[in-house]
Amino acid sequence: LAKTTQPISMDSYEGQEVNITCSHNNIATNDYITWYQQFPSQGPRFIIQGYKTKVTNEVASLFIPADRKSSTLSLPRVSLSDTAVYYCLVGDVYGGATNKLIFGTGTLLAVQP
Amino acid sequence: DTGVSQDPRHKITKRGQNVTFRCDPISEHNRLYWYRQTLGQGPEFLTYFQNEAQLEKSRLLSDRFSAERPKGSFSTLEIQRTEQGDSAMYLCASSWTRDRETQYFGPGTRLLVL
């Protein structure tokens, strides 16, 4: 499974746009990129998933360049409640023997007033 | 559906005791995963089930750990002869493999072994 690298922490202020970049140089052809959010003492929550170009939902946008060796999670106008750890994962989401998720240490986003 | 649920949310036990955790997945989901998370780390895969079959176990899952999923519905994770190193958050996730698979996590069970 592809290894991912992302910043350990980021700081922001309320109302700003936050971009968290993840590197995955060894991403495989069948791999998708998935981002999860985790608050303290809670399980991770699925945010967004994509394969290439741009994906947008009601929570975030995901930008994936043509070579797919990196991806950027974009959170528009963050609020204090967006303070959490954000995990970037890559893997084949269409089956196979197992789709166990391989988490890194994630990016701790701290949003200040 | 209210999502994945886990019981208990917290458990404190003494070293050497046995503990059992329960996970109720989203009802139509055929896959169920167990993960363990220690402070400051991301979740680590332990084992997973497709329906009632346990298809993979991590090396993290020592012989003191056992998981079951009778009838392909809820699952239990038992730890025998607990050790202080077992203290962690135990997370359960479920998914449906028909389409693009997305895992949905429960709130976790936090275990403290004294």
CSV table of C-alpha atoms in Angstrom, one decimal:
chain,number,residue,atom,x,y,z
A,1,LEU,CA,0.0,0.0,0.0
A,2,ALA,CA,1.2,3.5,-0.9
A,3,LYS,CA,2.9,5.5,1.9
A,4,THR,CA,1.7,9.0,2.5
A,5,THR,CA,3.5,12.1,3.9
A,6,GLN,CA,1.7,15.1,5.2
A,7,PRO,CA,2.6,17.9,7.6
A,8,ILE,CA,2.4,17.1,11.3
A,9,SER,CA,0.5,20.3,12.1
A,10,MET,CA,-0.9,23.5,10.7
A,11,ASP,CA,-2.4,26.6,12.2
A,12,SER,CA,-5.1,28.8,10.8
A,13,TYR,CA,-7.7,31.4,11.8
A,14,GLU,CA,-11.4,31.3,11.6
A,15,GLY,CA,-12.7,32.3,8.1
A,16,GLN,CA,-9.6,31.4,6.3
A,17,GLU,CA,-9.2,28.7,3.6
A,18,VAL,CA,-6.9,25.9,4.6
A,19,ASN,CA,-5.0,23.6,2.2
A,20,ILE,CA,-3.4,20.4,3.5
A,21,THR,CA,-1.1,18.7,1.0
A,22,CYS,CA,-0.3,15.0,1.0
A,23,SER,CA,2.5,13.3,-0.9
A,24,HIS,CA,2.0,9.8,-2.2
A,25,ASN,CA,4.8,9.2,-4.7
A,26,ASN,CA,4.2,5.4,-5.0
A,27,ILE,CA,0.5,5.6,-5.7
A,28,ALA,CA,-0.7,2.7,-7.8
A,29,THR,CA,-3.0,2.9,-10.8
A,30,ASN,CA,-6.0,1.5,-8.9
A,31,ASP,CA,-5.5,3.6,-5.8
A,32,TYR,CA,-8.0,6.2,-4.7
A,33,ILE,CA,-7.1,9.1,-2.3
A,34,THR,CA,-9.3,9.4,0.7
A,35,TRP,CA,-9.3,11.9,3.5
A,36,TYR,CA,-10.6,11.4,7.0
A,37,GLN,CA,-11.1,13.8,9.9
A,38,GLN,CA,-10.8,12.8,13.5
A,39,PHE,CA,-11.8,14.7,16.6
A,40,PRO,CA,-10.4,13.8,20.1
A,41,SER,CA,-12.1,10.7,21.5
A,42,GLN,CA,-14.0,10.0,18.4
A,43,GLY,CA,-13.6,7.6,15.4
A,44,PRO,CA,-12.4,9.0,12.1
A,45,ARG,CA,-15.0,10.5,9.8
A,46,PHE,CA,-14.9,10.2,6.0
A,47,ILE,CA,-14.5,13.6,4.4
A,48,ILE,CA,-13.8,13.1,0.7
A,49,GLN,CA,-12.4,10.7,-1.9
A,50,GLY,CA,-11.1,11.1,-5.4
A,51,TYR,CA,-9.1,9.6,-8.2
A,52,LYS,CA,-8.0,12.5,-10.3
A,53,THR,CA,-8.6,16.2,-11.0
A,54,LYS,CA,-11.0,17.8,-8.6
A,55,VAL,CA,-13.7,16.6,-6.3
A,56,THR,CA,-16.0,18.8,-4.3
A,57,ASN,CA,-18.6,18.1,-1.8
A,58,GLU,CA,-20.5,20.1,0.9
A,59,VAL,CA,-17.5,19.9,3.3
A,60,ALA,CA,-14.3,20.2,1.2
A,61,SER,CA,-12.6,20.0,-2.1
A,62,LEU,CA,-9.9,17.6,-3.2
A,63,PHE,CA,-7.3,18.6,-5.8
A,64,ILE,CA,-5.3,15.9,-7.5
A,65,PRO,CA,-2.7,16.8,-10.2
A,66,ALA,CA,-2.3,14.7,-13.4
A,67,ASP,CA,0.6,12.7,-12.0
A,68,ARG,CA,-1.4,11.8,-8.9
A,69,LYS,CA,1.7,11.9,-6.7
A,70,SER,CA,0.2,14.4,-4.4
A,71,SER,CA,-3.2,15.7,-3.4
A,72,THR,CA,-4.5,18.8,-1.6
A,73,LEU,CA,-7.5,18.9,0.8
A,74,SER,CA,-9.0,22.3,0.8
A,75,LEU,CA,-11.3,23.4,3.6
A,76,PRO,CA,-13.1,26.7,2.8
A,77,ARG,CA,-13.7,29.3,5.6
A,78,VAL,CA,-12.7,27.1,8.5
A,79,SER,CA,-14.2,27.5,11.9
A,80,LEU,CA,-13.1,26.6,15.4
A,81,SER,CA,-15.0,23.3,15.1
A,82,ASP,CA,-12.7,22.3,12.2
A,83,THR,CA,-9.8,21.8,14.7
A,84,ALA,CA,-9.0,18.1,14.3
A,85,VAL,CA,-6.5,15.6,12.9
A,86,TYR,CA,-6.8,15.1,9.1
A,87,TYR,CA,-5.6,11.8,7.6
A,88,CYS,CA,-4.7,11.2,4.0
A,89,LEU,CA,-4.9,7.6,2.8
A,90,VAL,CA,-4.4,5.9,-0.5
A,91,GLY,CA,-5.6,2.5,-1.6
A,92,ASP,CA,-7.7,0.4,-3.9
A,93,VAL,CA,-11.3,0.9,-2.9
A,94,TYR,CA,-12.9,-1.5,-5.3
A,95,GLY,CA,-12.2,-4.7,-3.5
A,96,GLY,CA,-9.3,-7.1,-3.4
A,97,ALA,CA,-8.5,-9.3,-0.5
A,98,THR,CA,-8.8,-6.5,2.0
A,99,ASN,CA,-9.2,-2.8,2.1
A,100,LYS,CA,-7.6,-2.2,5.5
A,101,LEU,CA,-6.8,1.4,5.9
A,102,ILE,CA,-3.2,2.4,6.6
A,103,PHE,CA,-3.2,5.6,8.6
A,104,GLY,CA,-0.1,7.8,9.2
A,105,THR,CA,0.1,10.3,12.0
A,106,GLY,CA,-2.1,12.8,10.2
A,107,THR,CA,-2.1,16.6,10.2
A,108,LEU,CA,-3.3,18.4,13.4
A,109,LEU,CA,-5.1,21.5,12.2
A,110,ALA,CA,-5.5,24.1,14.9
A,111,VAL,CA,-8.0,26.9,14.1
A,112,GLN,CA,-7.8,30.0,16.3
A,113,PRO,CA,-10.3,32.7,16.7
B,1,ASP,CA,-29.8,4.1,10.6
B,2,THR,CA,-27.7,5.7,13.3
B,3,GLY,CA,-24.3,4.6,12.1
B,4,VAL,CA,-21.7,2.3,13.7
B,5,SER,CA,-22.1,1.8,17.5
B,6,GLN,CA,-19.7,0.5,20.0
B,7,ASP,CA,-20.1,-0.7,23.6
B,8,PRO,CA,-18.9,0.2,26.1
B,9,ARG,CA,-17.4,3.6,25.3
B,10,HIS,CA,-15.0,3.3,28.2
B,11,LYS,CA,-13.5,0.4,30.1
B,12,ILE,CA,-11.1,0.4,33.0
B,13,THR,CA,-9.7,-3.0,34.1
B,14,LYS,CA,-6.9,-4.5,36.1
B,15,ARG,CA,-4.0,-6.2,34.5
B,16,GLY,CA,-4.8,-9.9,33.9
B,17,GLN,CA,-8.5,-9.5,33.5
B,18,ASN,CA,-10.5,-10.3,30.4
B,19,VAL,CA,-12.5,-7.7,28.5
B,20,THR,CA,-14.9,-7.9,25.6
B,21,PHE,CA,-16.0,-5.1,23.3
B,22,ARG,CA,-19.0,-5.1,21.0
B,23,CYS,CA,-19.5,-3.4,17.6
B,24,ASP,CA,-22.8,-3.0,15.8
B,25,PRO,CA,-22.1,-2.0,12.2
B,26,ILE,CA,-24.4,-0.2,9.8
B,27,SER,CA,-27.1,-2.8,9.1
B,28,GLU,CA,-26.5,-3.4,5.3
B,29,HIS,CA,-22.7,-3.4,5.5
B,30,ASN,CA,-21.0,-6.7,4.9
B,31,ARG,CA,-17.5,-5.8,5.9
B,32,LEU,CA,-16.4,-5.0,9.5
B,33,TYR,CA,-13.0,-3.9,10.6
B,34,TRP,CA,-11.3,-3.5,14.0
B,35,TYR,CA,-8.5,-1.0,14.5
B,36,ARG,CA,-6.5,0.1,17.5
B,37,GLN,CA,-5.3,3.6,18.2
B,38,THR,CA,-2.8,4.8,20.8
B,39,LEU,CA,-2.2,8.4,21.8
B,40,GLY,CA,-0.7,10.5,19.0
B,41,GLN,CA,-0.9,7.8,16.4
B,42,GLY,CA,-3.3,7.0,13.6
B,43,PRO,CA,-5.5,3.9,13.9
B,44,GLU,CA,-3.8,0.5,13.2
B,45,PHE,CA,-5.5,-2.3,11.5
B,46,LEU,CA,-6.2,-5.4,13.6
B,47,THR,CA,-8.6,-7.6,11.7
B,48,TYR,CA,-11.6,-7.7,9.4
B,49,PHE,CA,-14.6,-9.7,8.5
B,50,GLN,CA,-16.6,-10.2,5.3
B,51,ASN,CA,-20.0,-11.3,6.5
B,52,GLU,CA,-19.1,-13.9,9.2
B,53,ALA,CA,-15.7,-14.9,7.8
B,54,GLN,CA,-12.6,-13.5,9.4
B,55,LEU,CA,-10.4,-12.9,6.4
B,56,GLU,CA,-7.3,-11.2,7.7
B,57,LYS,CA,-5.6,-10.7,11.0
B,58,SER,CA,-2.7,-8.3,11.7
B,59,ARG,CA,0.4,-9.4,13.5
B,60,LEU,CA,-0.6,-6.9,16.2
B,61,LEU,CA,-3.4,-9.4,17.1
B,62,SER,CA,-1.6,-11.6,19.5
B,63,ASP,CA,-3.1,-14.9,20.7
B,64,ARG,CA,-4.7,-13.1,23.6
B,65,PHE,CA,-7.0,-11.3,21.2
B,66,SER,CA,-9.9,-13.0,19.5
B,67,ALA,CA,-12.7,-11.5,17.4
B,68,GLU,CA,-16.0,-13.0,16.2
B,69,ARG,CA,-18.8,-11.9,14.0
B,70,PRO,CA,-21.5,-14.6,14.4
B,71,LYS,CA,-24.2,-14.4,11.7
B,72,GLY,CA,-22.4,-11.6,9.9
B,73,SER,CA,-24.0,-8.9,12.1
B,74,PHE,CA,-22.4,-7.5,15.2
B,75,SER,CA,-18.9,-8.3,16.2
B,76,THR,CA,-17.0,-8.8,19.5
B,77,LEU,CA,-13.4,-8.3,20.3
B,78,GLU,CA,-12.1,-10.1,23.4
B,79,ILE,CA,-8.8,-9.5,25.0
B,80,GLN,CA,-7.7,-12.1,27.5
B,81,ARG,CA,-5.2,-11.5,30.3
B,82,THR,CA,-5.0,-7.8,29.6
B,83,GLU,CA,-1.6,-6.0,29.8
B,84,GLN,CA,-0.9,-2.4,30.4
B,85,GLY,CA,0.2,-2.2,26.7
B,86,ASP,CA,-3.3,-3.0,25.6
B,87,SER,CA,-4.5,0.4,26.8
B,88,ALA,CA,-5.7,2.1,23.7
B,89,MET,CA,-8.8,3.2,21.8
B,90,TYR,CA,-10.4,0.3,19.9
B,91,LEU,CA,-12.2,1.4,16.8
B,92,CYS,CA,-14.7,-0.5,14.7
B,93,ALA,CA,-15.6,0.4,11.1
B,94,SER,CA,-18.0,-1.1,8.6
B,95,SER,CA,-18.4,-0.9,4.8
B,96,TRP,CA,-20.3,-2.2,1.9
B,97,THR,CA,-18.3,-3.6,-1.0
B,98,ARG,CA,-20.9,-3.3,-3.7
B,99,ASP,CA,-19.7,0.1,-4.8
B,100,ARG,CA,-16.7,2.1,-4.0
B,101,GLU,CA,-15.8,1.1,-0.5
B,102,THR,CA,-15.9,3.7,2.2
B,103,GLN,CA,-15.4,2.7,5.8
B,104,TYR,CA,-17.6,4.3,8.5
B,105,PHE,CA,-16.2,4.3,12.0
B,106,GLY,CA,-17.8,4.0,15.3
B,107,PRO,CA,-17.0,6.2,18.3
B,108,GLY,CA,-14.5,3.7,19.7
B,109,THR,CA,-14.0,2.0,23.1
B,110,ARG,CA,-11.3,3.5,25.2
B,111,LEU,CA,-9.5,0.8,27.3
B,112,LEU,CA,-7.4,1.6,30.3
B,113,VAL,CA,-5.5,-1.3,31.9
B,114,LEU,CA,-4.2,-0.5,35.4
